[in-house]
Amino acid sequence: MSQINTARLIAQTLRARGVERVFALCGGHIMPMWMALDAEGIDIIDVRDERSAVLMAHAAAAVSGKLGVAMVTAGPGVTNAMTGIANAHVSRIPVLVLSGVPPRPQENRGALQDMVHVDLLRPLTRYARTVRHVTAVPRELDAAIAAALGHGAEAGPAYLDFPIDLQREIVPAVLTTGDHLRGVSRPRVQPLAADLDAAAAIIAGASRVLVISGRGANAAAGELAEFLTAAQAAYLDTGESKGIVPPDHPSHIAAMRGAAMAQADLVITIGRKLDFQLAYGSAAVFGDARFLRISDQAAELSDNRLGDPGLLGDVATVLSELTARLGKTGLTGSRDWLAQMVAGHHSRAQAMQDRLDNAAPGQDGRINPNRLLAEIRRRLDPDSIVIADGGDILSFARVALEGRTYLDPGPLGCIGIATPFAVGAAKAAPGRQVVAVTGDGSFGFTAMEIDTAVRHNAPALIVISNNGSWAIEVRDQTESFGRVVGTRLQYADHAAMARAFGMQAWRVTTHDDIGPALDQALAVVRGGAPALIDAVTSPDIASSDSKSGLAWVPDHQALQAWDHAERDWLDGRD
Ligand SMILES: Cc1ncc(C[n+]2csc(CCOP(=O)(O)OP(=O)(O)O)c2C)c(N)n1
């Protein structure tokens, strides 16, 4: 093998680990790696802000199930990336972030862009190290990748940086034999047969079984659908796993979420934390239901409420094992409750469809966001990737839009994800329809990535609900304080902005404009280019998140109704 530098060794190792694409923003401290990635045939998607690079890698990982990779320069490149890293940390998404540091002889001497990045990143990553010697390169990359993918632990971001002089250093011949190119496989964990037997018996004997899925179910969609059928369980997905069970599966009861949580006698979480979106598993909301928890990550078995039992193992395998046992033993508990939940769900879902279709313009005459979503909804492909971002519009979109994959700001509440997520998803899942719906406020954080979408031909549709405000915050101020301060924006012309960067864009102001504009924009996307719709919407229509009080952060629970239930429970009231 001819001589190579360390940067090339890094690129070779990444390539051997299946990395095909890196989202990156250039800088001197990473230039040898940048050129080596390109020389190694890895696609570089050059972006306009480091936060976006990580968000794109996050979306690419979420839609592909593989590692996402971002590369950012030293100092401000890393600090800019931190919001994206924090988001992947909380959402438990496997992202590897690479950076550079000043040359080793200049360490701690006041060099340009010198910071101890790993000190900043340790609390936000599964692994954060500076690699200081060429012999450490392949093993540090493998350790970081394993940590990011969550081998035996929680998935999430991993971080490595390399001094620039090390990146330029020639690799000793003994290290270029190709040993580092050998593959690695994911270790798998499975619960004991006795624990599976016990869990299956509990499921068979329960009569109001509620299954709630999260991130950890995404790689087990088929096994989950079979398990739901075998257990005759009611099913709720959450933002992390929305769309993985086909919409015609008879276990769906999304519209009965509150009632199902209150009435279930057995709650099974699958790869899901009991976080604020699930009332922390509180007895005030779930009553005295028994909990059974399944995950390949210990952290999802123990947060807030232990499972009895908790099954630690590969989720697909655990579900298949349970399905097989239920098939043999049959169900002993009644399943009448499921029929009631399903009937309630269907009538509420129909009512929601009617509400969307007949949504009237706001009092100001502007577009009702629900009508905008109704028009998008009927144009979504069954396997589309739906991205939702914002305050009120996120709350509407989460309910109204259905695709096979759904991405949103996640448990960090990290608004500003729409355009970078759309680019990352479009690049990682060619051929699938990508539609991102965002508030105008949220769009602004990362709006420059429309330039990245155009330059890299990322075929995604971005739809802005432009209500000239941070509307959900306006409502909080109006209702809690009686006045509005610093929460209004302008009805800026985002379509003109998109056109300035070469993106085809439409501004729509009436209900009648929406359908034709969507048809034209989606035709552009089908042709392989991005498109944008700037829909001027009314801020007057209250979303369920604003009505439930999510925006004003109650003391005990995320939602006002749960907060009241928690207080009553603590006070000993029924
Ligand atoms: C990075 C970040 N900054 C601020 C917030 C607080 N926040 C949550 S929703 C929201 C308003 C979003 O406004 P917009 O995107 O225009 O959607 P709308 O509510 O108008 O539909 C804000 C400011 C947040 N969650 N994340």
Coordinates of C-alpha atoms and ligand atoms in Angstrom, one line a residue:
M1 CA 0.0 0.0 0.0
S2 CA 1.3 3.5 -0.8
Q3 CA 1.9 6.1 1.9
I4 CA -1.2 7.7 3.3
N5 CA -1.8 10.3 6.0
T6 CA -3.9 10.0 9.1
A7 CA -6.8 11.8 7.6
R8 CA -6.9 9.2 4.9
L9 CA -6.8 6.4 7.5
I10 CA -9.8 8.1 9.2
A11 CA -11.7 8.3 5.9
Q12 CA -10.8 4.6 5.0
T13 CA -12.0 3.4 8.4
L14 CA -15.3 5.4 8.1
R15 CA -15.9 4.0 4.6
A16 CA -15.2 0.5 5.8
R17 CA -17.9 1.1 8.5
G18 CA -20.5 1.9 5.9
V19 CA -20.3 5.7 6.0
E20 CA -21.4 7.1 2.6
R21 CA -22.1 10.7 3.4
V22 CA -20.9 13.4 5.8
F23 CA -22.7 16.6 6.5
A24 CA -20.1 19.3 7.1
L25 CA -19.0 22.9 7.2
C26 CA -15.4 23.6 6.2
G27 CA -12.5 25.1 8.1
G28 CA -8.7 24.8 8.2
H29 CA -8.6 22.6 11.3
I30 CA -10.5 19.8 9.4
M31 CA -9.3 20.3 5.8
P32 CA -7.1 17.2 5.6
M33 CA -10.0 15.0 6.7
W34 CA -12.3 16.9 4.3
M35 CA -10.1 16.2 1.3
A36 CA -9.5 12.6 2.4
L37 CA -13.3 11.9 2.7
D38 CA -13.7 13.2 -0.8
A39 CA -10.8 11.1 -2.1
E40 CA -12.3 8.1 -0.4
G41 CA -15.6 8.6 -2.3
I42 CA -17.6 9.7 0.7
D43 CA -20.2 12.4 -0.3
I44 CA -19.7 15.7 1.5
I45 CA -22.9 17.7 1.9
D46 CA -21.6 21.2 2.7
V47 CA -24.0 23.2 4.8
R48 CA -24.4 26.7 6.1
D49 CA -24.3 26.2 9.8
E50 CA -22.8 23.5 12.0
R51 CA -26.0 23.0 14.0
S52 CA -27.6 22.0 10.7
A53 CA -24.8 19.6 9.8
V54 CA -25.6 17.6 13.0
L55 CA -29.4 17.9 12.5
M56 CA -29.0 16.6 8.9
A57 CA -26.9 13.7 10.2
H58 CA -29.6 13.1 12.8
A59 CA -32.4 12.9 10.2
A60 CA -30.2 10.7 8.0
A61 CA -29.7 8.3 10.9
A62 CA -33.3 8.3 11.9
V63 CA -34.6 7.4 8.4
S64 CA -31.9 4.9 7.5
G65 CA -31.3 3.2 10.9
K66 CA -27.6 3.7 10.3
L67 CA -25.0 6.0 11.8
G68 CA -25.2 9.7 10.8
V69 CA -21.9 11.6 10.5
A70 CA -21.2 15.3 10.7
M71 CA -17.9 17.2 10.6
V72 CA -17.3 20.7 11.9
T73 CA -14.3 22.9 12.5
A74 CA -12.6 23.7 15.8
G75 CA -13.9 26.3 18.3
P76 CA -17.0 28.0 17.0
G77 CA -17.7 25.1 14.6
V78 CA -18.1 22.8 17.6
T79 CA -20.0 25.3 19.8
N80 CA -22.4 25.9 16.9
A81 CA -22.9 22.2 16.6
M82 CA -23.8 21.8 20.2
T83 CA -27.6 22.3 19.9
G84 CA -27.7 19.6 17.3
I85 CA -25.6 17.3 19.5
A86 CA -27.8 18.0 22.5
N87 CA -30.8 17.1 20.4
A88 CA -29.4 13.8 19.3
H89 CA -28.4 13.1 22.9
V90 CA -31.9 13.6 24.2
S91 CA -33.5 11.8 21.3
R92 CA -30.9 8.9 21.5
I93 CA -29.9 9.1 17.8
P94 CA -26.6 7.6 16.6
V95 CA -24.6 10.5 15.3
L96 CA -20.8 10.7 15.0
V97 CA -19.4 14.3 15.1
L98 CA -15.8 14.8 13.9
S99 CA -13.7 17.9 14.4
G100 CA -10.1 19.2 14.5
V101 CA -8.0 20.9 17.1
P102 CA -4.9 23.1 16.8
P103 CA -1.5 21.4 16.1
R104 CA -0.1 19.5 19.2
P105 CA 2.9 21.9 19.5
Q106 CA 0.5 24.8 19.8
E107 CA -1.7 23.2 22.4
N108 CA -2.6 25.6 25.3
R109 CA -0.5 28.4 23.9
G110 CA -3.4 30.7 22.7
A111 CA -3.8 29.1 19.2
L112 CA -6.6 30.2 16.9
Q113 CA -9.9 28.4 17.6
D114 CA -8.3 26.5 20.6
M115 CA -10.9 25.1 23.0
V116 CA -11.1 21.9 25.0
H117 CA -14.1 20.6 23.1
V118 CA -14.3 17.3 24.9
D119 CA -15.0 19.1 28.2
L120 CA -18.0 20.9 26.6
L121 CA -19.3 17.8 24.9
R122 CA -18.8 15.1 27.6
P123 CA -22.3 15.6 29.2
L124 CA -24.0 15.6 25.8
T125 CA -22.3 12.5 24.2
R126 CA -21.8 8.8 24.8
Y127 CA -18.1 9.2 24.0
A128 CA -15.9 12.3 23.6
R129 CA -12.2 12.2 23.1
T130 CA -9.3 13.8 21.4
V131 CA -7.2 11.3 19.4
R132 CA -3.5 12.2 19.8
H133 CA -1.7 9.3 18.1
V134 CA -2.0 7.6 14.8
T135 CA -2.1 4.1 16.3
A136 CA -5.3 5.1 18.2
V137 CA -7.2 6.2 15.1
P138 CA -9.1 3.0 14.1
R139 CA -9.8 1.8 17.6
E140 CA -11.0 5.2 18.7
L141 CA -13.3 5.4 15.7
D142 CA -14.7 2.0 16.4
A143 CA -15.2 2.8 20.0
A144 CA -17.0 6.0 19.1
I145 CA -19.2 4.3 16.5
A146 CA -20.1 1.5 18.9
A147 CA -21.0 4.1 21.6
A148 CA -23.1 6.1 19.1
L149 CA -25.0 3.0 17.9
G150 CA -25.6 2.0 21.5
H151 CA -23.9 -1.3 21.6
G152 CA -25.1 -2.6 24.9
A153 CA -26.1 0.8 26.1
E154 CA -28.1 3.9 25.1
A155 CA -27.6 5.2 21.6
G156 CA -26.7 8.8 21.0
P157 CA -24.0 11.2 19.7
A158 CA -20.3 10.4 19.9
Y159 CA -17.5 12.9 19.3
L160 CA -13.9 12.7 18.2
D161 CA -11.4 15.4 17.3
F162 CA -8.0 15.1 15.8
P163 CA -5.1 17.7 16.0
I164 CA -4.5 19.0 12.5
D165 CA -0.8 18.0 12.5
L166 CA -1.9 14.5 13.3
Q167 CA -4.3 14.6 10.4
R168 CA -1.4 15.5 8.1
E169 CA 1.0 12.9 9.6
I170 CA 2.1 10.0 7.4
V171 CA 0.8 6.7 8.7
P172 CA 3.5 4.0 9.5
A173 CA 3.4 1.2 6.9
V174 CA 2.6 -1.4 9.5
L175 CA -0.8 0.4 10.1
T176 CA -1.8 0.3 6.5
T177 CA -2.2 -3.4 6.1
G178 CA -6.0 -3.1 6.1
D179 CA -6.6 -4.7 9.5
H180 CA -8.7 -1.7 10.4
L181 CA -11.1 -2.3 7.5
R182 CA -12.4 -5.6 8.9
G183 CA -16.1 -5.4 9.8
V184 CA -17.7 -5.4 13.2
S185 CA -21.1 -6.7 14.2
R186 CA -23.6 -5.5 16.7
P187 CA -23.7 -7.5 19.9
R188 CA -27.2 -8.8 20.7
V189 CA -28.8 -9.3 24.1
Q190 CA -31.8 -11.4 24.9
P191 CA -33.7 -11.9 28.2
L192 CA -33.9 -15.3 29.9
A193 CA -36.6 -17.7 28.7
A194 CA -38.1 -17.8 32.2
D195 CA -38.6 -14.0 32.1
L196 CA -40.2 -14.2 28.7
D197 CA -42.5 -16.9 29.9
A198 CA -43.5 -14.8 32.9
A199 CA -44.1 -11.7 30.7
A200 CA -46.2 -13.7 28.2
A201 CA -48.4 -15.0 31.0
I202 CA -49.0 -11.5 32.4
I203 CA -50.0 -10.3 28.9
A204 CA -52.3 -13.3 28.3
G205 CA -54.1 -12.7 31.6
A206 CA -54.6 -9.0 31.4
S207 CA -57.8 -7.6 29.9
R208 CA -56.9 -3.9 29.1
V209 CA -53.5 -4.1 27.4
L210 CA -52.0 -0.9 26.2
V211 CA -48.8 -0.9 24.2
I212 CA -46.8 2.3 23.8
S213 CA -43.9 2.4 21.4
G214 CA -40.9 4.7 21.1
R215 CA -37.5 5.0 19.4
G216 CA -36.5 1.4 20.2
A217 CA -39.4 -0.1 18.3
N218 CA -38.4 1.5 14.9
A219 CA -36.2 -1.4 13.9
A220 CA -38.9 -3.9 14.8
A221 CA -41.9 -2.6 13.0
G222 CA -43.0 -6.0 11.6
E223 CA -42.5 -7.8 14.8
L224 CA -44.4 -5.1 16.7
A225 CA -47.5 -5.4 14.3
E226 CA -47.5 -9.2 14.8
F227 CA -47.2 -8.8 18.6
L228 CA -50.1 -6.4 18.7
T229 CA -52.2 -8.9 16.8
A230 CA -51.2 -11.8 19.1
A231 CA -51.7 -9.8 22.3
Q232 CA -54.9 -8.1 21.0
A233 CA -53.5 -5.0 22.5
A234 CA -54.5 -1.3 22.1
Y235 CA -51.7 0.6 20.5
L236 CA -50.3 4.2 20.9
D237 CA -47.3 5.4 19.1
T238 CA -45.3 8.5 20.1
G239 CA -43.4 11.0 18.1
E240 CA -40.3 8.8 18.1
S241 CA -42.1 5.9 16.4
K242 CA -45.1 7.4 14.6
G243 CA -46.0 5.6 11.4
I244 CA -44.2 2.3 12.0
V245 CA -47.4 0.3 12.4
P246 CA -49.5 0.5 9.2
P247 CA -52.6 2.8 9.7
D248 CA -55.0 0.0 9.0
H249 CA -53.7 -2.2 11.9
P250 CA -56.7 -2.9 14.2
S251 CA -54.8 -2.0 17.3
H252 CA -54.6 1.8 16.6
I253 CA -56.5 3.9 19.1
A254 CA -54.5 7.2 18.9
A255 CA -57.7 9.3 19.3
M256 CA -58.5 7.6 22.6
R257 CA -55.0 8.3 24.1
G258 CA -56.2 9.9 27.4
A259 CA -58.9 7.3 28.1
A260 CA -56.6 4.4 27.2
M261 CA -53.9 5.7 29.6
A262 CA -56.4 6.0 32.4
Q263 CA -58.1 2.7 31.9
A264 CA -55.4 0.2 30.9
D265 CA -54.6 -2.6 33.4
L266 CA -51.3 -3.5 31.7
V267 CA -49.1 -0.9 30.0
I268 CA -46.2 -2.2 27.9
T269 CA -43.6 0.3 26.9
I270 CA -41.4 -0.7 23.9
G271 CA -38.1 1.2 23.5
R272 CA -39.6 4.2 25.2
K273 CA -38.8 6.4 28.1
L274 CA -41.7 7.4 30.4
D275 CA -40.9 11.1 29.9
F276 CA -43.2 14.2 30.0
Q277 CA -45.1 13.0 27.0
L278 CA -46.2 10.0 29.0
A279 CA -47.0 11.7 32.2
Y280 CA -43.8 10.2 33.7
G281 CA -45.7 7.0 34.1
S282 CA -47.5 8.6 37.1
A283 CA -50.1 6.7 39.0
A284 CA -52.2 10.0 38.9
V285 CA -52.6 9.4 35.2
F286 CA -52.2 5.6 34.7
G287 CA -53.9 4.6 37.9
D288 CA -52.8 1.2 39.2
A289 CA -51.9 -0.3 35.9
R290 CA -49.1 -2.8 35.9
F291 CA -46.1 -1.8 33.8
L292 CA -44.1 -4.2 31.6
R293 CA -41.1 -2.6 29.9
I294 CA -39.1 -3.8 26.9
S295 CA -36.0 -2.2 25.5
D296 CA -32.4 -2.9 24.3
Q297 CA -31.3 0.0 26.6
A298 CA -31.3 -0.3 30.3
A299 CA -32.2 3.4 30.7
E300 CA -35.6 2.7 29.1
L301 CA -36.4 0.1 31.7
S302 CA -35.9 2.1 34.8
D303 CA -36.8 5.8 34.3
N304 CA -39.7 7.0 36.5
R305 CA -41.3 3.6 36.9
L306 CA -39.7 0.2 36.9
G307 CA -41.3 -2.5 34.7
D308 CA -42.6 -5.6 36.5
P309 CA -40.9 -7.3 34.7
G310 CA -38.4 -5.3 32.6
L311 CA -37.1 -7.2 29.6
L312 CA -33.7 -6.1 28.4
G313 CA -32.9 -7.3 24.9
D314 CA -33.1 -6.8 21.2
V315 CA -36.6 -5.5 20.7
A316 CA -37.4 -7.5 17.5
T317 CA -36.3 -10.7 19.2
V318 CA -38.2 -10.1 22.4
L319 CA -41.4 -9.3 20.5
S320 CA -41.1 -12.4 18.3
E321 CA -40.5 -14.5 21.4
L322 CA -43.6 -13.1 23.2
T323 CA -45.7 -13.5 20.0
A324 CA -44.7 -17.2 19.8
R325 CA -45.6 -17.8 23.4
L326 CA -49.0 -16.1 23.1
G327 CA -49.7 -18.1 20.0
K328 CA -49.1 -21.3 22.0
T329 CA -51.0 -20.4 25.2
G330 CA -53.7 -18.1 23.8
L331 CA -55.3 -15.2 25.8
T332 CA -57.1 -15.8 29.0
G333 CA -58.2 -12.2 29.8
S334 CA -61.2 -10.6 28.0
R335 CA -60.5 -8.3 25.1
D336 CA -63.8 -6.4 25.1
W337 CA -62.0 -3.2 26.1
L338 CA -60.0 -3.2 22.9
A339 CA -63.2 -3.2 20.9
Q340 CA -64.6 -0.2 22.8
M341 CA -61.3 1.7 22.3
V342 CA -61.2 1.0 18.6
A343 CA -64.8 2.1 18.1
G344 CA -64.1 5.4 20.0
H345 CA -61.0 5.9 18.0
H346 CA -62.8 5.5 14.6
S347 CA -65.5 7.9 15.4
R348 CA -63.1 10.5 16.8
A349 CA -60.7 10.1 13.8
Q350 CA -63.7 10.7 11.4
A351 CA -64.6 13.8 13.4
M352 CA -61.1 15.0 13.1
Q353 CA -61.0 14.4 9.3
D354 CA -64.3 16.4 9.0
R355 CA -62.8 19.2 11.1
L356 CA -59.8 19.4 8.9
D357 CA -61.7 19.4 5.7
N358 CA -64.2 22.0 6.8
A359 CA -61.8 24.3 8.7
A360 CA -62.9 27.9 8.0
P361 CA -60.4 30.7 7.6
G362 CA -59.5 32.6 10.8
Q363 CA -61.3 35.8 11.9
D364 CA -58.6 37.8 10.1
G365 CA -59.5 36.0 6.8
R366 CA -56.2 34.2 6.7
I367 CA -55.7 30.5 6.1
N368 CA -56.7 28.0 8.8
P369 CA -53.6 25.9 9.5
N370 CA -55.9 22.8 9.7
R371 CA -57.1 23.4 6.2
L372 CA -53.5 23.7 5.0
L373 CA -52.7 20.4 6.7
A374 CA -55.9 18.8 5.2
E375 CA -54.6 19.6 1.7
I376 CA -51.2 18.3 2.5
R377 CA -52.6 15.1 4.1
R378 CA -54.4 14.0 1.0
R379 CA -51.3 14.4 -1.0
L380 CA -49.0 12.3 1.2
D381 CA -47.6 9.0 -0.1
P382 CA -48.1 6.0 2.2
D383 CA -44.3 5.8 2.8
S384 CA -43.6 9.5 3.0
I385 CA -41.3 11.1 5.6
V386 CA -43.2 13.8 7.5
I387 CA -41.3 16.4 9.4
A388 CA -43.1 18.8 11.8
D389 CA -41.6 21.8 13.5
G390 CA -43.0 24.8 15.4
G391 CA -45.4 25.7 18.2
D392 CA -49.0 25.7 17.3
I393 CA -48.4 24.3 13.8
L394 CA -46.4 21.3 15.3
S395 CA -49.4 20.5 17.5
F396 CA -51.8 20.5 14.6
A397 CA -49.4 18.7 12.2
R398 CA -48.6 15.9 14.7
V399 CA -52.2 14.8 14.7
A400 CA -53.2 15.6 11.1
L401 CA -50.3 14.2 9.1
E402 CA -49.5 10.6 8.6
G403 CA -46.5 9.1 6.9
R404 CA -44.4 6.0 7.4
T405 CA -41.7 8.1 9.2
Y406 CA -42.3 11.1 11.3
L407 CA -39.7 13.5 12.7
D408 CA -40.1 16.5 15.0
P409 CA -38.2 18.6 17.6
G410 CA -38.4 15.6 20.0
P411 CA -38.1 15.6 23.7
L412 CA -35.6 18.5 23.7
G413 CA -38.3 20.7 22.1
C414 CA -35.5 21.8 19.7
I415 CA -37.4 24.0 17.2
G416 CA -35.5 25.0 14.0
I417 CA -35.1 21.4 12.7
A418 CA -37.4 21.4 9.7
T419 CA -35.2 22.4 6.8
P420 CA -32.0 20.5 7.9
F421 CA -34.1 17.4 8.8
A422 CA -35.7 17.6 5.3
V423 CA -32.3 17.8 3.6
G424 CA -30.8 14.9 5.7
A425 CA -33.9 12.7 5.1
A426 CA -34.1 13.5 1.4
K427 CA -30.4 12.6 1.0
A428 CA -30.6 9.4 3.1
A429 CA -33.9 8.1 1.6
P430 CA -33.9 8.8 -2.1
G431 CA -37.2 8.0 -3.8
R432 CA -39.3 8.7 -0.7
Q433 CA -41.5 11.8 -0.5
V434 CA -40.2 14.2 2.1
V435 CA -42.6 16.9 3.4
A436 CA -41.6 19.3 6.2
V437 CA -44.2 21.6 7.8
T438 CA -42.8 24.4 10.0
G439 CA -43.8 27.6 11.8
D440 CA -42.3 30.8 10.5
G441 CA -40.5 31.4 13.7
S442 CA -38.9 27.9 13.7
F443 CA -38.1 28.1 10.0
G444 CA -35.9 31.2 10.7
F445 CA -33.4 29.4 12.9
T446 CA -32.0 27.4 10.0
A447 CA -33.6 29.1 6.9
M448 CA -30.2 29.3 5.1
E449 CA -30.3 25.6 4.6
I450 CA -32.6 26.2 1.7
D451 CA -29.4 27.1 -0.1
T452 CA -28.0 23.7 0.9
A453 CA -31.2 22.0 -0.3
V454 CA -30.8 23.7 -3.7
R455 CA -27.1 23.1 -4.2
H456 CA -27.4 19.5 -3.3
N457 CA -30.7 18.7 -5.0
A458 CA -32.4 17.5 -1.9
P459 CA -35.9 16.8 -3.1
A460 CA -38.1 17.9 -0.2
L461 CA -41.1 20.1 0.1
I462 CA -41.0 22.7 2.9
V463 CA -44.3 24.3 3.9
I464 CA -44.2 27.3 6.2
S465 CA -47.3 28.2 8.3
N466 CA -46.5 31.9 8.3
N467 CA -48.7 33.5 11.0
G468 CA -46.3 36.4 11.6
S469 CA -45.6 35.4 15.2
W470 CA -44.3 32.8 17.6
A471 CA -48.0 32.0 17.9
I472 CA -48.1 29.5 20.8
E473 CA -46.1 32.0 22.9
V474 CA -48.5 34.8 22.0
R475 CA -51.3 32.7 23.3
D476 CA -49.4 32.0 26.6
Q477 CA -48.8 35.7 27.1
T478 CA -52.4 36.7 26.2
E479 CA -54.0 34.1 28.5
S480 CA -51.5 34.2 31.4
F481 CA -50.4 37.8 31.4
G482 CA -53.0 39.7 29.4
R483 CA -50.5 41.4 27.1
V484 CA -48.1 40.5 24.2
V485 CA -44.4 41.3 24.4
G486 CA -41.7 40.4 21.9
T487 CA -43.5 37.4 20.4
R488 CA -44.7 39.0 17.1
L489 CA -42.8 38.7 13.9
Q490 CA -43.7 40.0 10.4
Y491 CA -45.6 38.3 7.6
A492 CA -42.2 38.1 5.8
D493 CA -42.2 36.8 2.2
H494 CA -40.3 33.5 2.6
A495 CA -41.2 32.4 -0.9
A496 CA -39.2 35.4 -2.2
M497 CA -36.3 34.4 0.1
A498 CA -36.4 30.9 -1.3
R499 CA -36.4 32.1 -4.9
A500 CA -33.4 34.2 -4.2
F501 CA -31.5 31.0 -3.5
G502 CA -32.9 29.3 -6.7
M503 CA -35.7 27.3 -5.0
Q504 CA -39.1 27.2 -6.7
A505 CA -41.5 28.7 -4.2
W506 CA -45.2 29.7 -3.9
R507 CA -46.8 32.2 -1.5
V508 CA -50.4 31.3 -0.8
T509 CA -53.0 33.5 1.0
T510 CA -56.4 31.8 0.5
H511 CA -57.8 28.3 0.9
D512 CA -58.4 28.0 -2.8
D513 CA -54.7 28.7 -3.5
I514 CA -53.4 25.8 -1.4
G515 CA -54.2 22.8 -3.5
P516 CA -52.9 24.0 -6.9
A517 CA -49.7 25.3 -5.2
L518 CA -49.1 22.0 -3.5
D519 CA -49.6 20.1 -6.7
Q520 CA -47.1 22.2 -8.5
A521 CA -44.6 22.1 -5.7
L522 CA -44.9 18.3 -5.3
A523 CA -44.3 17.9 -9.0
V524 CA -41.0 19.8 -8.6
V525 CA -40.1 17.5 -5.7
R526 CA -40.9 14.4 -7.8
G527 CA -38.6 15.9 -10.4
G528 CA -35.7 15.8 -7.9
A529 CA -35.5 19.4 -6.7
P530 CA -36.7 21.1 -3.4
A531 CA -39.7 23.4 -3.3
L532 CA -41.2 25.7 -0.7
I533 CA -44.7 27.0 0.1
D534 CA -45.1 30.1 2.2
A535 CA -48.7 29.9 3.5
V536 CA -50.0 33.0 5.2
T537 CA -52.0 31.5 8.1
S538 CA -54.1 32.9 10.9
P539 CA -52.6 32.9 14.4
D540 CA -56.1 32.9 15.9
I541 CA -56.7 29.2 15.8
A542 CA -55.8 27.5 19.1
S543 CA -53.9 24.2 18.9
S544 CA -54.3 21.4 21.4
D545 CA -50.9 22.0 22.8
S546 CA -51.7 25.6 23.6
K547 CA -55.1 24.5 25.0
S548 CA -53.5 21.8 27.2
G549 CA -51.1 24.3 28.6
L550 CA -47.9 22.7 27.3
A551 CA -46.4 26.0 26.5
W552 CA -46.7 27.5 30.0
V553 CA -45.0 24.6 31.8
P554 CA -47.1 23.5 34.7
D555 CA -45.4 22.6 38.0
H556 CA -45.9 18.8 38.3
Q557 CA -46.8 17.5 34.8
A558 CA -46.5 18.7 31.2
L559 CA -50.2 19.1 30.6
Q560 CA -52.7 21.0 32.7
A561 CA -55.1 18.1 33.0
W562 CA -52.3 15.8 34.2
D563 CA -51.0 18.5 36.5
H564 CA -54.4 18.7 38.1
A565 CA -54.6 14.9 38.4
E566 CA -51.1 14.9 40.0
R567 CA -52.1 17.5 42.6
D568 CA -55.3 15.7 43.4
W569 CA -53.5 12.4 43.7
L570 CA -50.9 14.0 46.0
D571 CA -53.7 15.6 48.1
G572 CA -55.4 12.2 48.3
R573 CA -58.5 13.3 46.3
D574 CA -60.3 11.0 43.8
Ligands
LIG1 C1 -34.5 26.6 20.3 C2 -35.8 27.0 20.9 N1 -36.1 28.3 21.2 C3 -37.3 28.6 21.7 C4 -38.2 27.7 22.0 C5 -39.5 28.0 22.7 N2 -40.6 27.9 21.7 C6 -41.4 26.8 21.6 S1 -42.6 26.9 20.5 C7 -42.1 28.4 20.1 C8 -42.9 29.2 19.0 C9 -42.8 28.6 17.6 O1 -43.3 29.6 16.7 P1 -43.5 29.1 15.2 O2 -42.4 28.3 14.7 O3 -43.7 30.4 14.4 O4 -44.8 28.3 15.3 P2 -46.3 28.8 15.7 O5 -46.5 28.6 17.1 O6 -46.4 30.2 15.2 O7 -47.2 27.9 14.9 C10 -41.0 28.8 20.8 C11 -40.4 30.2 20.7 C12 -37.8 26.3 21.8 N3 -38.6 25.3 22.1 N4 -36.7 26.0 21.2

